[in-house]
Coordinates of C-alpha atoms in Angstrom, one line a residue:
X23 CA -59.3 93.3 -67.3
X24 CA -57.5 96.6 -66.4
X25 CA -56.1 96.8 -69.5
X26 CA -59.1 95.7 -71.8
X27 CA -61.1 98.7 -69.4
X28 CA -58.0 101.2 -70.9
X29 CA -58.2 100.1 -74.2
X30 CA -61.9 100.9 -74.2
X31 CA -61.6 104.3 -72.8
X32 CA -58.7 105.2 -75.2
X33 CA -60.9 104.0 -78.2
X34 CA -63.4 106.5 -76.9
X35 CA -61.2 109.6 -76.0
X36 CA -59.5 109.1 -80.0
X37 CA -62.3 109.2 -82.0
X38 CA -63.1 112.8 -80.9
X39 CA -62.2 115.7 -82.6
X40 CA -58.3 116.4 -82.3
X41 CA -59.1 120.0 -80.7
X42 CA -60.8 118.3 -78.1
X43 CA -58.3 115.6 -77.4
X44 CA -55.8 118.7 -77.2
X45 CA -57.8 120.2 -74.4
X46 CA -57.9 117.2 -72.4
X47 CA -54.1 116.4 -72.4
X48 CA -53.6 120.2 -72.2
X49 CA -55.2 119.9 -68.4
X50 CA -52.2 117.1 -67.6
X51 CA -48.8 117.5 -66.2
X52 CA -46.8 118.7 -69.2
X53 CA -44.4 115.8 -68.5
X54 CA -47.8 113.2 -69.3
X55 CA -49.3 115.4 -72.3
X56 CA -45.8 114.5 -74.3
X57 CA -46.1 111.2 -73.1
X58 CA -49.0 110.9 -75.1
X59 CA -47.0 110.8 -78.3
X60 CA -46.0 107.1 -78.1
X61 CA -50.1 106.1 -78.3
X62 CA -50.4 105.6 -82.0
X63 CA -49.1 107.6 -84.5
X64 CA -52.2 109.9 -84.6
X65 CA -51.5 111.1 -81.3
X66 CA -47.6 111.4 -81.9
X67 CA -47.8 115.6 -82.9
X68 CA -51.4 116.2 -80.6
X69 CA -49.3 117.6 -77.8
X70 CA -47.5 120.3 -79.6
X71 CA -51.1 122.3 -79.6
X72 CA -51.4 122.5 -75.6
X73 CA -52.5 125.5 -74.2
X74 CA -50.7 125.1 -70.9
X75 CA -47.2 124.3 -69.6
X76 CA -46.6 123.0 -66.0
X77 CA -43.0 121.8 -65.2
X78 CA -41.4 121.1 -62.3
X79 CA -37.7 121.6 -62.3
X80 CA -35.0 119.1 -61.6
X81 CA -32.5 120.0 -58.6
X82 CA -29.8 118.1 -60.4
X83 CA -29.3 119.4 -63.3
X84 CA -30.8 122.6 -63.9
X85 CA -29.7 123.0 -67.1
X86 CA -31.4 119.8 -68.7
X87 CA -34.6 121.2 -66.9
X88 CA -34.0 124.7 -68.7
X89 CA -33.5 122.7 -72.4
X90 CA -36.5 121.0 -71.6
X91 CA -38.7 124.0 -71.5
X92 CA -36.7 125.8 -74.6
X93 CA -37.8 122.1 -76.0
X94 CA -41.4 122.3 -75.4
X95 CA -41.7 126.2 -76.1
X96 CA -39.7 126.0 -79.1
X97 CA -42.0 122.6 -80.2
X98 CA -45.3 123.9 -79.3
X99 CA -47.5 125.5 -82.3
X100 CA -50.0 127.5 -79.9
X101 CA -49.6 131.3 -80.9
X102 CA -50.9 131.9 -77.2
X103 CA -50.5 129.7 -74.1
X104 CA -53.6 130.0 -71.2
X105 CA -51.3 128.7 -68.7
X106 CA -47.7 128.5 -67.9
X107 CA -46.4 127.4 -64.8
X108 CA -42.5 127.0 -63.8
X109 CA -40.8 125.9 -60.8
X110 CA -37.6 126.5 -61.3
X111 CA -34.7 124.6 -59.8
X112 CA -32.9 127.2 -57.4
X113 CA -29.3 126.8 -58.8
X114 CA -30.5 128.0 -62.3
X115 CA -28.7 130.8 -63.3
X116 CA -30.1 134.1 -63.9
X117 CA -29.3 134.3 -68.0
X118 CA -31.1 131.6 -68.2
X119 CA -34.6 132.2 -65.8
X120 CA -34.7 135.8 -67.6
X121 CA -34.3 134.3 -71.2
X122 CA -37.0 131.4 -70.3
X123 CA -39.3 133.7 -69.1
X124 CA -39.1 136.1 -71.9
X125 CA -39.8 132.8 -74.4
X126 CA -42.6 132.2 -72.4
X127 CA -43.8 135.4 -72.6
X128 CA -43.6 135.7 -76.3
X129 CA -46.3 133.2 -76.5
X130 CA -48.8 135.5 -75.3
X131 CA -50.0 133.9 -72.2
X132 CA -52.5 135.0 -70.5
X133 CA -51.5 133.1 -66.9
X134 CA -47.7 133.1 -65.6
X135 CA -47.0 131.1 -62.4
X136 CA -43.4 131.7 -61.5
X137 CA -41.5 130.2 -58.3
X138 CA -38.2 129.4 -57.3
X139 CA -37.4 126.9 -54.4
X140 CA -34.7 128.2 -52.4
X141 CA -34.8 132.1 -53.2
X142 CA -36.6 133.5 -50.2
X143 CA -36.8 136.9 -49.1
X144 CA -33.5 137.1 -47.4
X145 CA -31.3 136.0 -50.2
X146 CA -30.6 139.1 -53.0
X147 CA -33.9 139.0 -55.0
X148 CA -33.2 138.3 -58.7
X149 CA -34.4 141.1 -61.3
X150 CA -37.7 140.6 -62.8
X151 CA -37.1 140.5 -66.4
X152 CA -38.9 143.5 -68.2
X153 CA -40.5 141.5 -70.4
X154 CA -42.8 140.9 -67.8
X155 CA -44.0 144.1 -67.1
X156 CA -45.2 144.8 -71.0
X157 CA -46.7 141.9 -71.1
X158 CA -50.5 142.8 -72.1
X159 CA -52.2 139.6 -72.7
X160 CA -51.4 138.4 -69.0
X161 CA -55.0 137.9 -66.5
X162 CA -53.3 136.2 -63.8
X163 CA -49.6 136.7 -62.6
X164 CA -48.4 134.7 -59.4
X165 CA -44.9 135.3 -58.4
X166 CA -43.9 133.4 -55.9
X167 CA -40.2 134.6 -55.3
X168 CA -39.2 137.8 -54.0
X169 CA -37.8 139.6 -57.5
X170 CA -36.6 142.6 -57.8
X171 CA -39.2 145.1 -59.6
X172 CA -38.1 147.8 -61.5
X173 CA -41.3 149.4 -63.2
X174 CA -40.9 152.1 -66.5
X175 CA -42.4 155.3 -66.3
X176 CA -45.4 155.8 -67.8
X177 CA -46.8 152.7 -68.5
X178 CA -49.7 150.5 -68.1
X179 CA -48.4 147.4 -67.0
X180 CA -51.0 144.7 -67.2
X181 CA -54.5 145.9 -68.6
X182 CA -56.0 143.2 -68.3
X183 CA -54.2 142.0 -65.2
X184 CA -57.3 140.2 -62.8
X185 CA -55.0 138.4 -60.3
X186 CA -51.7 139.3 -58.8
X187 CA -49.8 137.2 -56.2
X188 CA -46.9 139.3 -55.0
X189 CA -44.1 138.6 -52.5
X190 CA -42.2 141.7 -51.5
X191 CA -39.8 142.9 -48.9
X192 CA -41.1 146.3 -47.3
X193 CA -40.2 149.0 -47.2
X194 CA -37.2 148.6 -49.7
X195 CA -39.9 147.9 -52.2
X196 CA -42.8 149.9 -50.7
X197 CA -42.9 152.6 -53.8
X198 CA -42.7 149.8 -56.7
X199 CA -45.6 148.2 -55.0
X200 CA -47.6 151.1 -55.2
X201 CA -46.8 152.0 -59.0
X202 CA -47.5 148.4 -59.9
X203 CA -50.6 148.4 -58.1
X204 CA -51.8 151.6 -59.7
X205 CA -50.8 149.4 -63.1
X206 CA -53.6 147.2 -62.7
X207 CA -56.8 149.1 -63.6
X208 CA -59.1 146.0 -63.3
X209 CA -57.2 143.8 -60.9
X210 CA -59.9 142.1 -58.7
X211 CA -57.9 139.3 -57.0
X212 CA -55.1 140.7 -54.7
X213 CA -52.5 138.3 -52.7
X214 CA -49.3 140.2 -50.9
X215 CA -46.6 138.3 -49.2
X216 CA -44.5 141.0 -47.3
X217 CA -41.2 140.6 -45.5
X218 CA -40.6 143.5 -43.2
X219 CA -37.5 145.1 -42.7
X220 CA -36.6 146.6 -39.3
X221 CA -37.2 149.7 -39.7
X222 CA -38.6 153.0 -37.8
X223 CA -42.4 153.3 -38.1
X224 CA -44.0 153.6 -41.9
X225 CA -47.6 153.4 -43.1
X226 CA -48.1 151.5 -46.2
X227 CA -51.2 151.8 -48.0
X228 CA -53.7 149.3 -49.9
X229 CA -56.3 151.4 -52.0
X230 CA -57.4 149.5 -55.1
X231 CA -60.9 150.1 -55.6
X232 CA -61.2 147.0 -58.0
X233 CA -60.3 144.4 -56.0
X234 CA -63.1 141.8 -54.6
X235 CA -60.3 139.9 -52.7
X236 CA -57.4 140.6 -50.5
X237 CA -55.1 137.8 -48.6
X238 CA -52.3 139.5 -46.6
X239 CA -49.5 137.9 -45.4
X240 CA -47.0 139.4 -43.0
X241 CA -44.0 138.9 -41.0
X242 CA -40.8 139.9 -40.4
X243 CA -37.7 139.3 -42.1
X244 CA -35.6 139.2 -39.0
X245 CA -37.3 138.5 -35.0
X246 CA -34.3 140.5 -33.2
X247 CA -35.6 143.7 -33.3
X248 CA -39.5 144.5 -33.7
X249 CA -40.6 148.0 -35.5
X250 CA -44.3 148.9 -36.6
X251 CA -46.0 149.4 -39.5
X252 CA -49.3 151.0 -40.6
X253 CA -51.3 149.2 -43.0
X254 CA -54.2 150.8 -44.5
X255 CA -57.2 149.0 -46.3
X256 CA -59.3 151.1 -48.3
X257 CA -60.9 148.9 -50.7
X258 CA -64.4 149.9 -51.0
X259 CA -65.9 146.6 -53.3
X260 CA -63.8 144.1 -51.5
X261 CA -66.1 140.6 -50.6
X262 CA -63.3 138.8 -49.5
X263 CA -60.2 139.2 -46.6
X264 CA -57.9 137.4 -45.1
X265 CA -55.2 138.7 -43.1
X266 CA -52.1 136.2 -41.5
X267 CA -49.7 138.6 -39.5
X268 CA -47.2 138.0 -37.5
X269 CA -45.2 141.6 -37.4
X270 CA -47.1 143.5 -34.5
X271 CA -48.7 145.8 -37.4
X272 CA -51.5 148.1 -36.8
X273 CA -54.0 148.2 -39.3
X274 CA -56.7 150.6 -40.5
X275 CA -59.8 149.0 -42.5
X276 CA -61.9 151.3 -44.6
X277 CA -65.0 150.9 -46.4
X278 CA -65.3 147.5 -46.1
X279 CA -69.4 147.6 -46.8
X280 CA -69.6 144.9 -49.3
X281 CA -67.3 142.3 -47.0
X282 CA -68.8 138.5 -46.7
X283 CA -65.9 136.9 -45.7
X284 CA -63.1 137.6 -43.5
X285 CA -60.7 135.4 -42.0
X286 CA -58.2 136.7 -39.1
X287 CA -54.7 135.1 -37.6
X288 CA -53.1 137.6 -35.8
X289 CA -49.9 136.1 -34.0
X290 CA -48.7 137.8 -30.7
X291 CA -44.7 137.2 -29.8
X292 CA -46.2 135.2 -27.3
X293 CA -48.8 134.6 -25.0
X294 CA -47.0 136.3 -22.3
X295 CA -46.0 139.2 -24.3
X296 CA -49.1 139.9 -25.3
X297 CA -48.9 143.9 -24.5
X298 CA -52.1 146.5 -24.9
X299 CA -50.8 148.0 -28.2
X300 CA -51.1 144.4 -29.5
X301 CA -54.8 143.7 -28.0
X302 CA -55.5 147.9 -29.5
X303 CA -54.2 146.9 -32.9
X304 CA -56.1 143.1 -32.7
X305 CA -59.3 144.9 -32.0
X306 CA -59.0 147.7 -34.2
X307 CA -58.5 145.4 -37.0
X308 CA -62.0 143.2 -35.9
X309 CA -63.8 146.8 -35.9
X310 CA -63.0 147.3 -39.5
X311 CA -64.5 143.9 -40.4
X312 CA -67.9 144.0 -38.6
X313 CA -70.1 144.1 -41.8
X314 CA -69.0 140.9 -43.1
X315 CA -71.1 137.8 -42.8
X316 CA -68.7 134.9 -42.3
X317 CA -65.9 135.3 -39.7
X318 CA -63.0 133.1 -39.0
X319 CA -60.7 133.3 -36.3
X320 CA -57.7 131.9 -35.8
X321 CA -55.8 129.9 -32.9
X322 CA -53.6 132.8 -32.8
X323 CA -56.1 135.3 -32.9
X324 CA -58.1 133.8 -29.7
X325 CA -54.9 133.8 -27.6
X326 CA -54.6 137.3 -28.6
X327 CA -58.3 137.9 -27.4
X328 CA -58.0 136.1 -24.0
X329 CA -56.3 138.8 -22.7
X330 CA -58.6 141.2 -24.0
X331 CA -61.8 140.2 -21.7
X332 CA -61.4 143.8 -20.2
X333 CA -62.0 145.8 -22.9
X334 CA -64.9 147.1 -25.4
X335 CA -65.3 144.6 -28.5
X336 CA -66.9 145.6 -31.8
X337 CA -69.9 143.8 -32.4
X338 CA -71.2 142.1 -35.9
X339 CA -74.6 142.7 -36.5
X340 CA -74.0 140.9 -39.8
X341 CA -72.6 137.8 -38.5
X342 CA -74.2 134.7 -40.0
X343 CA -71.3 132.1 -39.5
X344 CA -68.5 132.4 -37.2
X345 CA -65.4 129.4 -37.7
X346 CA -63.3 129.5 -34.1
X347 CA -60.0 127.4 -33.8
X348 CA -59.8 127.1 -30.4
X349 CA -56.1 127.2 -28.7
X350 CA -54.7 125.0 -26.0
X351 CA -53.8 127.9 -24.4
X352 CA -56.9 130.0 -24.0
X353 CA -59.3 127.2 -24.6
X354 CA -63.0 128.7 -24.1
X355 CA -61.8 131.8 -22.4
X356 CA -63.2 134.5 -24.7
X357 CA -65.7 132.7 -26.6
X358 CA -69.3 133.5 -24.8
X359 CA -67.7 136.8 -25.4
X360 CA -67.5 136.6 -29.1
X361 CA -70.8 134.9 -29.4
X362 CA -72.2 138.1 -27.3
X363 CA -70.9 140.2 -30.4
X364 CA -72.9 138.6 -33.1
X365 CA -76.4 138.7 -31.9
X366 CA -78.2 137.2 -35.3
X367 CA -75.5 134.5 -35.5
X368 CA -76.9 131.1 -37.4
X369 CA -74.1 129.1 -37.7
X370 CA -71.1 128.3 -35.0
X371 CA -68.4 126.3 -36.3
X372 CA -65.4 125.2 -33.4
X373 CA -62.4 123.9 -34.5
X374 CA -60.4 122.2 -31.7
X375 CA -58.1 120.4 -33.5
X376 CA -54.9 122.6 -32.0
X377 CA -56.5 121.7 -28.2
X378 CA -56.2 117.6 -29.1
X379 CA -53.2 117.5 -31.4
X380 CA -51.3 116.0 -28.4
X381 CA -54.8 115.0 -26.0
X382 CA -52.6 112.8 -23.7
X383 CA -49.9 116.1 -22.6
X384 CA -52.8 118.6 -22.6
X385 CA -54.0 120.4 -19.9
X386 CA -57.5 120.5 -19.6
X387 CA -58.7 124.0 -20.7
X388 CA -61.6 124.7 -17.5
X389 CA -65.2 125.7 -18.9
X390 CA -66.9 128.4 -16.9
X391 CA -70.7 129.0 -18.6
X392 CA -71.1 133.2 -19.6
X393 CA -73.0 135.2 -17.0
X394 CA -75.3 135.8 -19.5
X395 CA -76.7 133.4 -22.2
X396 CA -76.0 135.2 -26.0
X397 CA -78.8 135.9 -28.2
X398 CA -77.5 134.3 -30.8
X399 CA -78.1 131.3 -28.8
X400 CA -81.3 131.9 -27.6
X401 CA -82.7 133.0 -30.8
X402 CA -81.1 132.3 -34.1
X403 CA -78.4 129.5 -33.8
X404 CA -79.5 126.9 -36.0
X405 CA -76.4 124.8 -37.0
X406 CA -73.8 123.9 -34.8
X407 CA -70.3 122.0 -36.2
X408 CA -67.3 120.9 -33.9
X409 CA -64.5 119.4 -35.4
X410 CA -62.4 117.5 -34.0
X411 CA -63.7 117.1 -30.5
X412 CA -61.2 115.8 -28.3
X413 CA -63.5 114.0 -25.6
X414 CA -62.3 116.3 -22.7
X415 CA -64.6 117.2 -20.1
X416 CA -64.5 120.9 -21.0
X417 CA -65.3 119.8 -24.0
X418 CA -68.4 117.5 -22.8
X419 CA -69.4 120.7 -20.7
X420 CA -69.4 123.1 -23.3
X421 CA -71.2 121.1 -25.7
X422 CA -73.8 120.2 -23.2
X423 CA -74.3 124.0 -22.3
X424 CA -74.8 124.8 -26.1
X425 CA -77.5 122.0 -26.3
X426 CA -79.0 122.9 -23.7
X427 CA -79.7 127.1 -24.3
X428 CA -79.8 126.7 -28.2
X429 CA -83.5 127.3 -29.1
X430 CA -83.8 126.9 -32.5
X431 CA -81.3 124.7 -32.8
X432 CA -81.7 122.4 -36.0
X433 CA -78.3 120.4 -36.5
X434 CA -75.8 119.7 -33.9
X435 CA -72.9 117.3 -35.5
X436 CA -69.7 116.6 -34.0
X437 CA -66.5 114.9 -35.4
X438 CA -64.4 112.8 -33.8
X439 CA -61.2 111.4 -35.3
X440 CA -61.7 107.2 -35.9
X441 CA -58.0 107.3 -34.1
X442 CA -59.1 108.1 -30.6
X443 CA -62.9 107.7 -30.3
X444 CA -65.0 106.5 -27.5
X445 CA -68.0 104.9 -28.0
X446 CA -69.1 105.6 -24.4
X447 CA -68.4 109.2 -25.0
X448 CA -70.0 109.0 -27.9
X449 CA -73.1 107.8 -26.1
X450 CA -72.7 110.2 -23.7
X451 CA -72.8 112.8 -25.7
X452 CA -76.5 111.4 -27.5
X453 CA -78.1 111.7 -24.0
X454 CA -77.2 115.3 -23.1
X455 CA -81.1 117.1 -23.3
X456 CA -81.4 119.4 -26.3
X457 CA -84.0 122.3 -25.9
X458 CA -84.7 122.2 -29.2
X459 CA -87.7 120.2 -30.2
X460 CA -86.4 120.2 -34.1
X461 CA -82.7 119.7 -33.7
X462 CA -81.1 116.9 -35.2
X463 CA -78.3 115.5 -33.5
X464 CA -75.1 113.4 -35.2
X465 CA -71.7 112.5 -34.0
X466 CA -68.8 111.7 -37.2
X467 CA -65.5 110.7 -37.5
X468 CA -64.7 113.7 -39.1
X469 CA -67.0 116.9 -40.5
X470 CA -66.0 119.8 -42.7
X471 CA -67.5 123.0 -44.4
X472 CA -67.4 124.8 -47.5
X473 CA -67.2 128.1 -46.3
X474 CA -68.1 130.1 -49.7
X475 CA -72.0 127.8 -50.0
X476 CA -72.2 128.3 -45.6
X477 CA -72.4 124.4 -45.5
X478 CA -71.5 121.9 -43.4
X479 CA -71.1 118.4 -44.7

């Protein structure tokens, strides 16, 4: 039957046109799309017009991997590529991964995926060929291995260059960064993996007024000895940030007036070294995000925050959906005081997934109600998600409270994992009173959200 069903859907797919059929196998695993050629001899040359070229390389023998892509490159009739993406095996030799790339490049492609298992930041970074870097037709460029980045003088390297992703190791690379950033006049997607050094204090700066979005990732190369580095945002039309730093930075965030989404995990050594330059730096970096509309804070971040009860917050007038990951460690101690900063706040997501990863060796985090009720809750809280809700009484308590001071609440859903659920918490949970005449109330086994549409499914 299985094979009668295949038999009918190949039937269909060949008697369309041969540049649609090319399409379709274009969107496989390259491996698959030469596959293809065994199916009857009509479909025996079809893959030699894909668009796109995705290979995974072989640990084993990295030189059949690297005769396999001179294969297909050399086999392939497409003038230009859309798509070509290589993860090379890491004992490949350099010879080699420059001359591949450089065929690949000669195919005018307009997206290059590069990445190379093994070669992290702390091994010698291999030269970026210069192909690369006069390579016109390119829109999106994703290299995922630290390479060294020599950049000529005097030229525009990627014109039509929309979306970089970058690993670098600051500050030996801080100035190439800059030039290559000031080489993409219409870049608009922006994603910078940085290895710090130790070094004495720098400031590094970020100002490209194209880009819409920004994902930072930081950390140091080396945890022995901690230095500091300024990192300055000034990217005026930017929608979208998220920041994931681990190097004790201290950040300065600009004209951020079109921001809708920002998304925060800033990692303290540890709970107990959690010192006022890193709560300063923490809440610094929230004041420069307190036009955006959608908020998410990480486990990390929280901890961070606990110890920052004493001191001024920004506030969010924005806020329209805030996403908290709760930690084991600091559990619900800052969060009426983050609610209290977004007084027009509609939608409250908590995650408590890292509070029950282990529910039968946790201590149970205490919940102790705000002085004060928020606004937010009292006047414009209208959907409420928890995911993965753990069954604790802190939890039970908190989720009662909210019930019971949310307004204008209309949807209250809760997921708990199939693995562990209760069904007389469950009931329990359907009997807390709801001030809300219109609120619908639903426990899951599991709920998510699409953060960019603000729903909750």
């Amino acid at each position: 039957m299985k094979r009668e069903k295949f038999a009918e859907q190949m039937d269909l797919i060949s008697n369309l046109p041969d540049h649609i059929i090319v399409h379709i196998i274009s969107s496989l695993p390259t491996e698959e799309a030469v596959r293809t050629s065994i199916l009857s001899s009509r479909w025996k040359y079809l893959w030699k017009d894909i668009t796109s070229i995705c290979l995974r390389g072989c640990e084993n023998d990295p030189d059949k991997f690297a005769n396999l892509v001179d294969h297909l490159l050399g086999n392939c009739s497409s003038s230009s590529f859309l798509s070509f993406e290589i993860y090379f095996p890491d004992k490949i030799g350099l010879p080699r991964l420059n001359a591949l790339i450089c065929n690949a490049l000669s195919h005018k492609i307009e997206k290059l995926i590069l990445n190379i298992k093994t070669w992290f930041s702390w091994f010698p970074a291999p030269p970026l060929p210069n192909c690369a870097l006069v390579c016109s037709t390119l829109v999106v460029l994703k290299l995922r291995t630290c390479f060294d980045i020599v950049i000529p003088e005097s030229i525009v390297c990627f014109p039509h260059l929309k979306s970089l992703e970058l690993c670098v190791i600051l500050p030996n690379q801080d100035s190439v960064l800059q030039q290559l950033l000031c080489s993409c006049p219409v870049l608009e997607n922006l994603s910078l993996s940085g290895y710090l050094d130790f070094c004495e204090v720098r400031k590094f700066d970020i100002c490209v007024p194209t880009v819409r979005k920004l994902d930072l990732f930081l950390e140091y190369k080396g945890r022995s000895e901690i230095s500091e580095y300024d990192i300055i945002i000034n990217t005026p039309n930017l929608e979208h940030l998220s920041i994931t730093d681990d190097s004790l930075s201290r950040f300065v965030v600009k004209n951020l007036s079109c921001l809708c989404h920002a998304e925060i995990m800033y990692e303290s050594p540890s709970l107990e070294a959690v010192e006022t330059k890193h709560i300063n730096s923490l809440l610094e970096l929230l004041k420069g995000v307190t036009k955006t509309l959608l908020l998410r804070l990480h486990f990390h971040t929280v901890n961070v925050l606990e110890k920052a009860l004493s001191y001024t917050w920004p506030e969010f007038p924005n806020l329209v959906m805030l996403d908290m990951i709760l930690s084991d460690e600091s559990g619900w101690t800052c969060f009426a005081n983050v609610l209290h900063t977004a007084p027009n706040l509609k939608v409250l997501i908590l995650d408590l997934e890292r509070m029950n990863t282990d529910p039968d060796e946790r201590e149970p985090c205490v919940w102790t109600p705000p002085d004060s009720v928020p606004t937010c809750l009292l006047e414009h809280i209208k959907i409420i998600g928890i995911r993965w809700f753990g069954e604790n009484d802190d939890e039970l308590q908190a989720i009662e409270y909210l019930l019971k001071n949310a307004l204008v609440l209309e949807h209250m859903m809760i997921g708990i994992p199939a693995y562990w659920i209760d069904e007389e918490v469950a009931e329990k949970l359907l009997t807390f009173p709801i001030a809300s005449v219109n609120c619908y109330f639903q426990v899951y086994r599991r709920i998510h959200y699409k953060n960019s549409q603000n729903k909750i499914t």
